[in-house]
PDB file of C-alpha atoms and ligand atoms in Angstrom:
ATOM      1  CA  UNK A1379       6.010 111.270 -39.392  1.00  0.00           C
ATOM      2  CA  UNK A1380       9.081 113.083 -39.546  1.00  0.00           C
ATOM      3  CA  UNK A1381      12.983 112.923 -38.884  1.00  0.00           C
ATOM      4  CA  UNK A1382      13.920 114.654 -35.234  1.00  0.00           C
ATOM      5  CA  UNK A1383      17.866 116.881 -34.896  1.00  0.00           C
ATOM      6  CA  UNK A1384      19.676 114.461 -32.948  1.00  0.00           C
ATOM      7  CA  UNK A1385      21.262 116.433 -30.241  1.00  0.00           C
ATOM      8  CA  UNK A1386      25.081 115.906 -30.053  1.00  0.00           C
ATOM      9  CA  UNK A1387      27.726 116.543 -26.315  1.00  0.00           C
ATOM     10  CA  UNK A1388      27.910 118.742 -24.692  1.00  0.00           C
ATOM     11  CA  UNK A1389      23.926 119.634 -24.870  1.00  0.00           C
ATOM     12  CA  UNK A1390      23.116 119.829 -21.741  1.00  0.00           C
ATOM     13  CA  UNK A1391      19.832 117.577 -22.353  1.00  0.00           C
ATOM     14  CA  UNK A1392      22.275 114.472 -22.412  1.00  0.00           C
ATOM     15  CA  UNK A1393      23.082 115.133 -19.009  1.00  0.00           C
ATOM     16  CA  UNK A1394      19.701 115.532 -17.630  1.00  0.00           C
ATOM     17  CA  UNK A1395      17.567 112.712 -15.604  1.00  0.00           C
ATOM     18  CA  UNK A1396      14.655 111.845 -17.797  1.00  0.00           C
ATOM     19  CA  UNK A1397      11.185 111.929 -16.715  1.00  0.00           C
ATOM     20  CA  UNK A1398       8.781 109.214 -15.879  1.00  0.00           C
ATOM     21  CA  UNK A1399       5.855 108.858 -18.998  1.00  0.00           C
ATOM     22  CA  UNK A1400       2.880 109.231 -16.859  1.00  0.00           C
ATOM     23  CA  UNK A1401       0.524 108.943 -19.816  1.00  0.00           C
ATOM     24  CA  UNK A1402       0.630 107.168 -22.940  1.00  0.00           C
ATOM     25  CA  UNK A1403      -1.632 109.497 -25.431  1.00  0.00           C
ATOM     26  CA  UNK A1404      -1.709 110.521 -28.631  1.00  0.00           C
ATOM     27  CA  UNK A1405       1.064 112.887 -28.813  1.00  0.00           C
ATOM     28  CA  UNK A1406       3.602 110.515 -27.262  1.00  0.00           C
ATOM     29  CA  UNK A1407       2.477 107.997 -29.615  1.00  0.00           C
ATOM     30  CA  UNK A1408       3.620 110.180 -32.610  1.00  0.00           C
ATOM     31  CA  UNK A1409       6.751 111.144 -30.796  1.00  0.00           C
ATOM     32  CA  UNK A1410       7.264 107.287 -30.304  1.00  0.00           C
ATOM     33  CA  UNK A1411       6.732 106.417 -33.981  1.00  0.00           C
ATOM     34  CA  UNK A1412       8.859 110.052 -35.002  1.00  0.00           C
ATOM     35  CA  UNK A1413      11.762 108.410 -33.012  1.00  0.00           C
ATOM     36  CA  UNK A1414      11.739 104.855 -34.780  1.00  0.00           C
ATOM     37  CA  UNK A1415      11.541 106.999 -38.212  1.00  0.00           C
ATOM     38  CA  UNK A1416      14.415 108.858 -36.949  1.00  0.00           C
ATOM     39  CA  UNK A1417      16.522 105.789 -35.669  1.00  0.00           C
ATOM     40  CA  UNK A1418      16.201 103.952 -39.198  1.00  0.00           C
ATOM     41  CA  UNK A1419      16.723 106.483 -41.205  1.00  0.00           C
ATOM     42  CA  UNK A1420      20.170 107.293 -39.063  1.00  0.00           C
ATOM     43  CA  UNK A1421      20.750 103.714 -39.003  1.00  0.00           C
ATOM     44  CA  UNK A1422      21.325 103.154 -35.482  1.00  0.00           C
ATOM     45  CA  UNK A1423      20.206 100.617 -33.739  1.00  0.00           C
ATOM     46  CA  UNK A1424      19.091 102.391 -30.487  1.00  0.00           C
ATOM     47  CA  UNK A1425      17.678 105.763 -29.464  1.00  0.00           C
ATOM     48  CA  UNK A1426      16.535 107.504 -26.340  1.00  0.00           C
ATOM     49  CA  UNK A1427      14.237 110.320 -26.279  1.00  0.00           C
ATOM     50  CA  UNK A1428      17.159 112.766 -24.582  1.00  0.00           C
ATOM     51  CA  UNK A1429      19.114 112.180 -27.630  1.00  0.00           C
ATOM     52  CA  UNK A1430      15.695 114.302 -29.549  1.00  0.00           C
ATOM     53  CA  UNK A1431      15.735 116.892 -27.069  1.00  0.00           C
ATOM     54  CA  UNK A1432      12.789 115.382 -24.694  1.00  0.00           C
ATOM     55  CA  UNK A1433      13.427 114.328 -21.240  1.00  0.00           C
ATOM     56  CA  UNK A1434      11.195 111.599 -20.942  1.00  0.00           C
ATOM     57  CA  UNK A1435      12.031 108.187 -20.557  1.00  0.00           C
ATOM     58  CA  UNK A1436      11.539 106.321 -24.096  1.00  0.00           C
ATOM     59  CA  UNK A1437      13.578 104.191 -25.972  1.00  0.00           C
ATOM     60  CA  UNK A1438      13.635 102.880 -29.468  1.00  0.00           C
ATOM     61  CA  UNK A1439      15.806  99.634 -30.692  1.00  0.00           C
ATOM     62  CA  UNK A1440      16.373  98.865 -34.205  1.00  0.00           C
ATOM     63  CA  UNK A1441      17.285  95.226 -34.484  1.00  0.00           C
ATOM     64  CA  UNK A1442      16.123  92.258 -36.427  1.00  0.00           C
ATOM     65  CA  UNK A1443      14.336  89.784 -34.247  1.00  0.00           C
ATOM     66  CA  UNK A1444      13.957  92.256 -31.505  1.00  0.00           C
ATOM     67  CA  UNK A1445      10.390  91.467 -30.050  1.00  0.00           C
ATOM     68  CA  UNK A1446      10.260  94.858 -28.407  1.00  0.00           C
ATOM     69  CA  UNK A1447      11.244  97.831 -30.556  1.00  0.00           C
ATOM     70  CA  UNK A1448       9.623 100.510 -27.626  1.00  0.00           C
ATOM     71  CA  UNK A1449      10.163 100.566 -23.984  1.00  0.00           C
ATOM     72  CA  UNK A1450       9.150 103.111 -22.030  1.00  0.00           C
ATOM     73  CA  UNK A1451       9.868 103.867 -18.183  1.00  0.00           C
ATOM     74  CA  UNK A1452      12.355 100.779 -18.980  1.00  0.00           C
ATOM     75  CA  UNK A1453      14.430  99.646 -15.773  1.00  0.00           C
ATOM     76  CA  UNK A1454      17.252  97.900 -15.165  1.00  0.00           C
ATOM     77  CA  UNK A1455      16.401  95.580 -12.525  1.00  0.00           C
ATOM     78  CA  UNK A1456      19.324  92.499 -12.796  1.00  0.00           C
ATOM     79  CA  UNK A1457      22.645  92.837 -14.207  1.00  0.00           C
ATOM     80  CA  UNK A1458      24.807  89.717 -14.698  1.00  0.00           C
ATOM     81  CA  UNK A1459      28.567  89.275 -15.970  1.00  0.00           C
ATOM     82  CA  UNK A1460      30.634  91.524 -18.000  1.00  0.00           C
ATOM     83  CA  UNK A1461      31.400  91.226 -21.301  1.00  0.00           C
ATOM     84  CA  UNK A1462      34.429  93.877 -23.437  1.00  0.00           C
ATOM     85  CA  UNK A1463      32.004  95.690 -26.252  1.00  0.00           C
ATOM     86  CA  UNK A1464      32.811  98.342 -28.708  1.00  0.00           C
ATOM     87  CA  UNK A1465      30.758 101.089 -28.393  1.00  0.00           C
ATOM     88  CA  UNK A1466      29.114 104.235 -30.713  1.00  0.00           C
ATOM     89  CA  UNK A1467      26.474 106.774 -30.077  1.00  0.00           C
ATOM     90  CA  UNK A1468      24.910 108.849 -32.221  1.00  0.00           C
ATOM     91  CA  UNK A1469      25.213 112.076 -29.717  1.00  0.00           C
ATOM     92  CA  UNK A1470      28.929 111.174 -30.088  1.00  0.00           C
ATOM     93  CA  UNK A1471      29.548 110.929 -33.456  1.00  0.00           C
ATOM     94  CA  UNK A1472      33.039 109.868 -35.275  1.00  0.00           C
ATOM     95  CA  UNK A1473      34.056 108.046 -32.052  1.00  0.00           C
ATOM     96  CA  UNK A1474      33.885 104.279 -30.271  1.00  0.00           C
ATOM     97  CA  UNK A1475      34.472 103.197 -27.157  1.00  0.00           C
ATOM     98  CA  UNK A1476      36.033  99.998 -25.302  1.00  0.00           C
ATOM     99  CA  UNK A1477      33.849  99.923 -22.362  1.00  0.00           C
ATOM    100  CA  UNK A1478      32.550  97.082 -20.760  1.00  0.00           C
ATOM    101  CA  UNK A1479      29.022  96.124 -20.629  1.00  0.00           C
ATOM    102  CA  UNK A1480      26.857  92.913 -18.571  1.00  0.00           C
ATOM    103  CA  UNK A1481      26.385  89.730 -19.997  1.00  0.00           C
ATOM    104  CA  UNK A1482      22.421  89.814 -19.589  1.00  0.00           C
ATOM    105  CA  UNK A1483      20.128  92.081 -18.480  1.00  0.00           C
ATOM    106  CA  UNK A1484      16.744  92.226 -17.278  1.00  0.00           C
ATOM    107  CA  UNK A1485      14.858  94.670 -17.919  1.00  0.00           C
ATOM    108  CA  UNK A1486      10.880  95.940 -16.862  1.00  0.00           C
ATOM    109  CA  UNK A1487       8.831  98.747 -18.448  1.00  0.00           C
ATOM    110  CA  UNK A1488       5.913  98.894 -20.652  1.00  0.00           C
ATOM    111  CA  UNK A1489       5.568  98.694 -24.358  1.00  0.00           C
ATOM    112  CA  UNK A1490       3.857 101.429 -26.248  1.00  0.00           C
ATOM    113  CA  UNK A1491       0.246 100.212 -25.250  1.00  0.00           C
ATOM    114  CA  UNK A1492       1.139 100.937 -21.850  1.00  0.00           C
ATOM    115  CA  UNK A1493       1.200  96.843 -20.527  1.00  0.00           C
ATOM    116  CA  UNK A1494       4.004  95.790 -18.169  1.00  0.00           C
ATOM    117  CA  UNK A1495       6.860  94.131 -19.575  1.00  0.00           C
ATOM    118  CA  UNK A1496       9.944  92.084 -18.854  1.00  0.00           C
ATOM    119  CA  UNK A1497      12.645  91.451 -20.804  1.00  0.00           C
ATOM    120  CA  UNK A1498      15.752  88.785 -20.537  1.00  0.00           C
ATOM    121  CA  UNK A1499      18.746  90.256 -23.011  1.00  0.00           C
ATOM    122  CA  UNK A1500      22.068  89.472 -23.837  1.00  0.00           C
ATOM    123  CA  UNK A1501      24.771  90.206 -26.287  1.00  0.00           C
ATOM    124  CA  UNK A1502      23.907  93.323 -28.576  1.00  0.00           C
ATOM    125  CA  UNK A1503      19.878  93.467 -27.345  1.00  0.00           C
ATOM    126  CA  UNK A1504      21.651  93.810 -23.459  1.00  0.00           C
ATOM    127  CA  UNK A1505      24.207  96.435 -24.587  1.00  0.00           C
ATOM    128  CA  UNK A1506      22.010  98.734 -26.633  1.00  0.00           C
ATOM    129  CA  UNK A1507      19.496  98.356 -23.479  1.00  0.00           C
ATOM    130  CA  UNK A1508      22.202  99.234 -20.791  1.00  0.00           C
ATOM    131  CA  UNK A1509      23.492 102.230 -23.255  1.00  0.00           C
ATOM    132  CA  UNK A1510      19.771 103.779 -24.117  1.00  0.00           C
ATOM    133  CA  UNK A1511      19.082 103.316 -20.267  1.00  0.00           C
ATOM    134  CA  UNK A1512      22.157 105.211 -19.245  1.00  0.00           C
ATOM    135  CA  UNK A1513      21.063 107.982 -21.601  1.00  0.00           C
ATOM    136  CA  UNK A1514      17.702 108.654 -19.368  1.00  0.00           C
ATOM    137  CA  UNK A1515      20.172 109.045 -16.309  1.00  0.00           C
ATOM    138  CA  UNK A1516      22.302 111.212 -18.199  1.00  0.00           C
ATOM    139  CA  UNK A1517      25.244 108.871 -18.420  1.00  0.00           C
ATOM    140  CA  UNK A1518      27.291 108.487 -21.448  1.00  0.00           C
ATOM    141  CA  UNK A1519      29.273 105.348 -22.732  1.00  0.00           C
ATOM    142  CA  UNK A1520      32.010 107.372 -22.093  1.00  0.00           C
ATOM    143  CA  UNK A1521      31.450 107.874 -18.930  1.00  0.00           C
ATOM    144  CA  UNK A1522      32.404 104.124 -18.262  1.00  0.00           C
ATOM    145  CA  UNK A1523      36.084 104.349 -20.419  1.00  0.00           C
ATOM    146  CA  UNK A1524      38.924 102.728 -17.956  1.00  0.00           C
ATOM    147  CA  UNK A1525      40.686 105.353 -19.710  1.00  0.00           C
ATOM    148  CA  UNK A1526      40.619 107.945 -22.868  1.00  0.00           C
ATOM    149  CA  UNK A1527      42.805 105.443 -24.805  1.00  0.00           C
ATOM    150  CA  UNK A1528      40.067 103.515 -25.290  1.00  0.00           C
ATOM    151  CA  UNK A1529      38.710 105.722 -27.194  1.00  0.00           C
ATOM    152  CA  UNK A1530      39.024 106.153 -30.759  1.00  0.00           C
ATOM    153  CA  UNK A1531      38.122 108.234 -34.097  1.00  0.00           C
ATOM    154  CA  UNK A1532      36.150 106.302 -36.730  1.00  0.00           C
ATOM    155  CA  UNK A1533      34.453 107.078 -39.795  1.00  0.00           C
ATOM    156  CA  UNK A1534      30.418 108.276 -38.709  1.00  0.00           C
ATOM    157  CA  UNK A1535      29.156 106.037 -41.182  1.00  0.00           C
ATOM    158  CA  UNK A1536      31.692 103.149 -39.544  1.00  0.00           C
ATOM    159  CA  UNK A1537      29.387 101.836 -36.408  1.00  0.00           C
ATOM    160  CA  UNK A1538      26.280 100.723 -35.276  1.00  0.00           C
ATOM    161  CA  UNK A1539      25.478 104.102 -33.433  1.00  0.00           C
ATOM    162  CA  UNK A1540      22.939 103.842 -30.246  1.00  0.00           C
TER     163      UNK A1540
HETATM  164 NI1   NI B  97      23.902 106.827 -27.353  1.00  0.00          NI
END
């Protein structure tokens, strides 16, 4: 395994549509399980494969009692509520965010064996889905600030980076 550069703004990879996997083999498996390496060792608690310089939609979640820690081709498919959250990212580093985020999500893709999945989040699981989801669309967290006062300088080591 090894520990992928995570690519910071402005690369221009952050603002590109990811692809659709078409293939789960054995090279996206190790790129899968290179990502999760990479996301603990960071510390974050999300990932998208954009944010490692490949264009393909993937997403790794770091959090205890998280049934699904891989999603690829992941969709949003209901959004309910809103909610005020504070947000990080790692391509964004020394910076969070008041944006605001929905209450629960659901969510379909397929896990890293390729079977169909649906997921029902809320709280942290829904936010770090919504954020790694904007990331294959090329959207940033910041893209959603009201304005740039809700933004503010932190420590890197201070949040929970996605
Ligand atoms: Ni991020």
């Amino acid at each position: 395994m090894a520990i992928l550069p995570i690519r910071t703004v402005p690369d221009p990879i952050l603002r590109q549509k990811a692809k659709r996997v078409k293939e789960i083999d054995k090279s996206l498996r190790k790129l899968v399980s290179n990502m999760q390496e990479t996301l603990r060792t960071v510390g974050g608690v999300g990932l998208a494969a954009n944010q490692i310089g490949i264009a393909l939609r993937i997403i790794v979640i770091n959090l205890p009692q998280n049934e699904y820690s891989v999603l690829i081709n992941p969709e949003v498919i209901r959004r309910s509520g809103e909610r005020i959250v504070n947000e990080g990212c790692l391509s964004i580093p020394g910076y969070v965010g008041e944006i605001k985020r929905s209450e629960l999500v659901k969510i379909k893709g397929t896990d890293k064996t390729g079977k169909e999945i649906r997921i029902k989040a809320e709280g942290l699981l829904a936010e770090v889905l919504e954020h790694e989801i904007d990331h294959l669309n090329g959207i940033l967290y910041v893209d959603h600030l009201e304005s740039q006062e809700k933004l503010r300088k932190v420590e890197p080591s201070d949040n929970q980076a996605e």
